[in-house]
């Protein structure tokens, strides 16, 4: 008779293979060819004066990142069910090792730190961990939110703490376009740090995989992945300023209050909040960050960087890059390429996911395709 642990292990192995297979099949259906060539980094393009190097590799599905109070970088690896710590003790811009901080998790994704706790969003829960003996491995685990919406087409859960001390969690829709039975989907939720007093903060946000708090205004800025199957250039992907009680249109409308062709709710779209910034459809914007460092030239400070994971539902591939949004007086002015080269023809060798600014002002970019984290820094011309 097979033991429960053997059954669980077999299921986890099967699920891992299924995720990998589905991921590759999606790219093949889009006409894209996965490429694993290690020499591909030479194809990277950046503005003059910037340099690109590998901070960490062999991580598997490297997704969202966060720094603890000691400056150690943590990254979620959902496919392996781990959160990994990547210390750079000698400050040379490369991780010294990869230490499993927490293991056996259900598709961990978002990470945030508060009051000595590492908060981690699983697919259906929020957990928090403590490392009490300083070995970079969790000693204590607590369940904070036990019942997030589970499963569905958009399984990632991202979290962060606002200036108000509240915990915010995003939960994407269960489908491409539909009316959800659970109103907590396609929404951003708010909780106390202990998980109490949970409520829906904002709705109608199809899939806000990434969100960040503006360093001055403290507002939530979120990426929004638009629906599929409306052509190559519609609807736009978006950047939203998320407001308490706001509705952002999905599934009834998108973009500048444009009604969805499959859904009709007369007059509803006029009451929704339009995006702050429209992006190329099917770019799949995920993580984003405001540049708060001082290493980059002055003109970059305060600008917004967004990771484009890349298209699948488009005849001509797009995305697979990092863009810079020029900002002025808190408003976006323009979008321009910053880091490109992951898509060569129809060969894909990298898919940017998340962005964080380091203490020295470098920009780290996670890549769940190659299993790496890259470091971008400015050396001057």
PDB file of N, CA and C in Angstrom, residues 47-48 50 290-305 324-329 333-334 336-338 378 381:
ATOM      1  N   UNK A  47      19.932  50.899 -22.544  1.00  0.00           N
ATOM      2  CA  UNK A  47      20.420  52.225 -22.912  1.00  0.00           C
ATOM      3  C   UNK A  47      21.921  52.359 -22.640  1.00  0.00           C
ATOM      4  N   UNK A  48      22.597  53.256 -23.312  1.00  0.00           N
ATOM      5  CA  UNK A  48      24.039  53.447 -23.101  1.00  0.00           C
ATOM      6  C   UNK A  48      24.373  53.691 -21.637  1.00  0.00           C
ATOM      7  N   UNK A  50      24.443  51.416 -19.255  1.00  0.00           N
ATOM      8  CA  UNK A  50      23.909  50.387 -18.364  1.00  0.00           C
ATOM      9  C   UNK A  50      24.554  49.039 -18.668  1.00  0.00           C
ATOM     10  N   UNK A 290       8.815  51.654  -8.768  1.00  0.00           N
ATOM     11  CA  UNK A 290       9.307  53.016  -8.983  1.00  0.00           C
ATOM     12  C   UNK A 290      10.795  53.044  -8.641  1.00  0.00           C
ATOM     13  N   UNK A 291      11.561  53.750  -9.462  1.00  0.00           N
ATOM     14  CA  UNK A 291      12.993  53.797  -9.193  1.00  0.00           C
ATOM     15  C   UNK A 291      13.267  54.809  -8.087  1.00  0.00           C
ATOM     16  N   UNK A 292      13.693  54.303  -6.926  1.00  0.00           N
ATOM     17  CA  UNK A 292      13.945  55.136  -5.751  1.00  0.00           C
ATOM     18  C   UNK A 292      15.429  55.224  -5.416  1.00  0.00           C
ATOM     19  N   UNK A 293      16.279  54.625  -6.248  1.00  0.00           N
ATOM     20  CA  UNK A 293      17.714  54.653  -5.981  1.00  0.00           C
ATOM     21  C   UNK A 293      18.365  55.919  -6.497  1.00  0.00           C
ATOM     22  N   UNK A 294      19.685  55.986  -6.321  1.00  0.00           N
ATOM     23  CA  UNK A 294      20.452  57.148  -6.786  1.00  0.00           C
ATOM     24  C   UNK A 294      21.566  56.751  -7.750  1.00  0.00           C
ATOM     25  N   UNK A 295      21.671  55.466  -8.091  1.00  0.00           N
ATOM     26  CA  UNK A 295      22.743  55.017  -8.983  1.00  0.00           C
ATOM     27  C   UNK A 295      22.479  55.409 -10.433  1.00  0.00           C
ATOM     28  N   UNK A 296      21.237  55.247 -10.897  1.00  0.00           N
ATOM     29  CA  UNK A 296      20.887  55.601 -12.268  1.00  0.00           C
ATOM     30  C   UNK A 296      20.970  57.120 -12.443  1.00  0.00           C
ATOM     31  N   UNK A 297      21.111  57.593 -13.661  1.00  0.00           N
ATOM     32  CA  UNK A 297      21.131  59.046 -13.887  1.00  0.00           C
ATOM     33  C   UNK A 297      19.888  59.731 -13.327  1.00  0.00           C
ATOM     34  N   UNK A 298      20.020  60.996 -13.033  1.00  0.00           N
ATOM     35  CA  UNK A 298      18.966  61.785 -12.407  1.00  0.00           C
ATOM     36  C   UNK A 298      17.635  61.664 -13.142  1.00  0.00           C
ATOM     37  N   UNK A 299      17.676  61.619 -14.444  1.00  0.00           N
ATOM     38  CA  UNK A 299      16.444  61.602 -15.226  1.00  0.00           C
ATOM     39  C   UNK A 299      15.617  60.341 -15.006  1.00  0.00           C
ATOM     40  N   UNK A 300      16.196  59.297 -14.429  1.00  0.00           N
ATOM     41  CA  UNK A 300      15.475  58.058 -14.184  1.00  0.00           C
ATOM     42  C   UNK A 300      14.784  58.046 -12.823  1.00  0.00           C
ATOM     43  N   UNK A 301      15.135  58.922 -11.953  1.00  0.00           N
ATOM     44  CA  UNK A 301      14.644  58.851 -10.578  1.00  0.00           C
ATOM     45  C   UNK A 301      13.164  59.201 -10.498  1.00  0.00           C
ATOM     46  N   UNK A 302      12.429  58.303  -9.870  1.00  0.00           N
ATOM     47  CA  UNK A 302      10.984  58.454  -9.782  1.00  0.00           C
ATOM     48  C   UNK A 302      10.225  57.822 -10.926  1.00  0.00           C
ATOM     49  N   UNK A 303      10.932  57.344 -11.960  1.00  0.00           N
ATOM     50  CA  UNK A 303      10.258  56.704 -13.086  1.00  0.00           C
ATOM     51  C   UNK A 303       9.775  55.303 -12.693  1.00  0.00           C
ATOM     52  N   UNK A 304       8.812  54.813 -13.458  1.00  0.00           N
ATOM     53  CA  UNK A 304       8.214  53.512 -13.205  1.00  0.00           C
ATOM     54  C   UNK A 304       8.772  52.484 -14.190  1.00  0.00           C
ATOM     55  N   UNK A 305       9.188  51.332 -13.679  1.00  0.00           N
ATOM     56  CA  UNK A 305       9.648  50.233 -14.518  1.00  0.00           C
ATOM     57  C   UNK A 305       8.638  49.096 -14.427  1.00  0.00           C
ATOM     58  N   UNK A 324      10.377  51.338 -19.420  1.00  0.00           N
ATOM     59  CA  UNK A 324      10.472  52.486 -18.522  1.00  0.00           C
ATOM     60  C   UNK A 324       9.317  53.437 -18.825  1.00  0.00           C
ATOM     61  N   UNK A 325       8.598  53.840 -17.784  1.00  0.00           N
ATOM     62  CA  UNK A 325       7.545  54.838 -17.929  1.00  0.00           C
ATOM     63  C   UNK A 325       8.077  56.154 -17.372  1.00  0.00           C
ATOM     64  N   UNK A 326       8.292  57.116 -18.236  1.00  0.00           N
ATOM     65  CA  UNK A 326       8.750  58.422 -17.778  1.00  0.00           C
ATOM     66  C   UNK A 326       7.626  59.111 -17.004  1.00  0.00           C
ATOM     67  N   UNK A 327       7.975  59.623 -15.838  1.00  0.00           N
ATOM     68  CA  UNK A 327       6.994  60.265 -14.964  1.00  0.00           C
ATOM     69  C   UNK A 327       7.314  61.746 -14.794  1.00  0.00           C
ATOM     70  N   UNK A 328       6.280  62.536 -14.604  1.00  0.00           N
ATOM     71  CA  UNK A 328       6.446  63.956 -14.288  1.00  0.00           C
ATOM     72  C   UNK A 328       5.285  64.390 -13.411  1.00  0.00           C
ATOM     73  N   UNK A 329       5.620  64.928 -12.241  1.00  0.00           N
ATOM     74  CA  UNK A 329       4.610  65.399 -11.291  1.00  0.00           C
ATOM     75  C   UNK A 329       3.580  64.314 -10.982  1.00  0.00           C
ATOM     76  N   UNK A 333       4.175  59.978 -18.559  1.00  0.00           N
ATOM     77  CA  UNK A 333       4.292  60.748 -19.796  1.00  0.00           C
ATOM     78  C   UNK A 333       4.413  59.850 -21.016  1.00  0.00           C
ATOM     79  N   UNK A 334       5.267  58.834 -20.946  1.00  0.00           N
ATOM     80  CA  UNK A 334       5.524  57.993 -22.114  1.00  0.00           C
ATOM     81  C   UNK A 334       6.088  56.660 -21.660  1.00  0.00           C
ATOM     82  N   UNK A 336       8.754  53.579 -22.883  1.00  0.00           N
ATOM     83  CA  UNK A 336       9.845  53.280 -23.810  1.00  0.00           C
ATOM     84  C   UNK A 336      10.558  52.009 -23.373  1.00  0.00           C
ATOM     85  N   UNK A 337      11.136  51.295 -24.329  1.00  0.00           N
ATOM     86  CA  UNK A 337      11.888  50.087 -24.009  1.00  0.00           C
ATOM     87  C   UNK A 337      13.107  50.421 -23.154  1.00  0.00           C
ATOM     88  N   UNK A 338      13.367  49.538 -22.183  1.00  0.00           N
ATOM     89  CA  UNK A 338      14.553  49.687 -21.348  1.00  0.00           C
ATOM     90  C   UNK A 338      15.454  48.463 -21.473  1.00  0.00           C
ATOM     91  N   UNK A 378      24.234  50.917 -13.499  1.00  0.00           N
ATOM     92  CA  UNK A 378      24.726  51.983 -14.363  1.00  0.00           C
ATOM     93  C   UNK A 378      26.195  52.203 -14.112  1.00  0.00           C
ATOM     94  N   UNK A 381      28.948  56.193 -19.418  1.00  0.00           N
ATOM     95  CA  UNK A 381      29.383  56.002 -20.804  1.00  0.00           C
ATOM     96  C   UNK A 381      30.869  56.260 -20.965  1.00  0.00           C
TER      97      UNK A 381
END
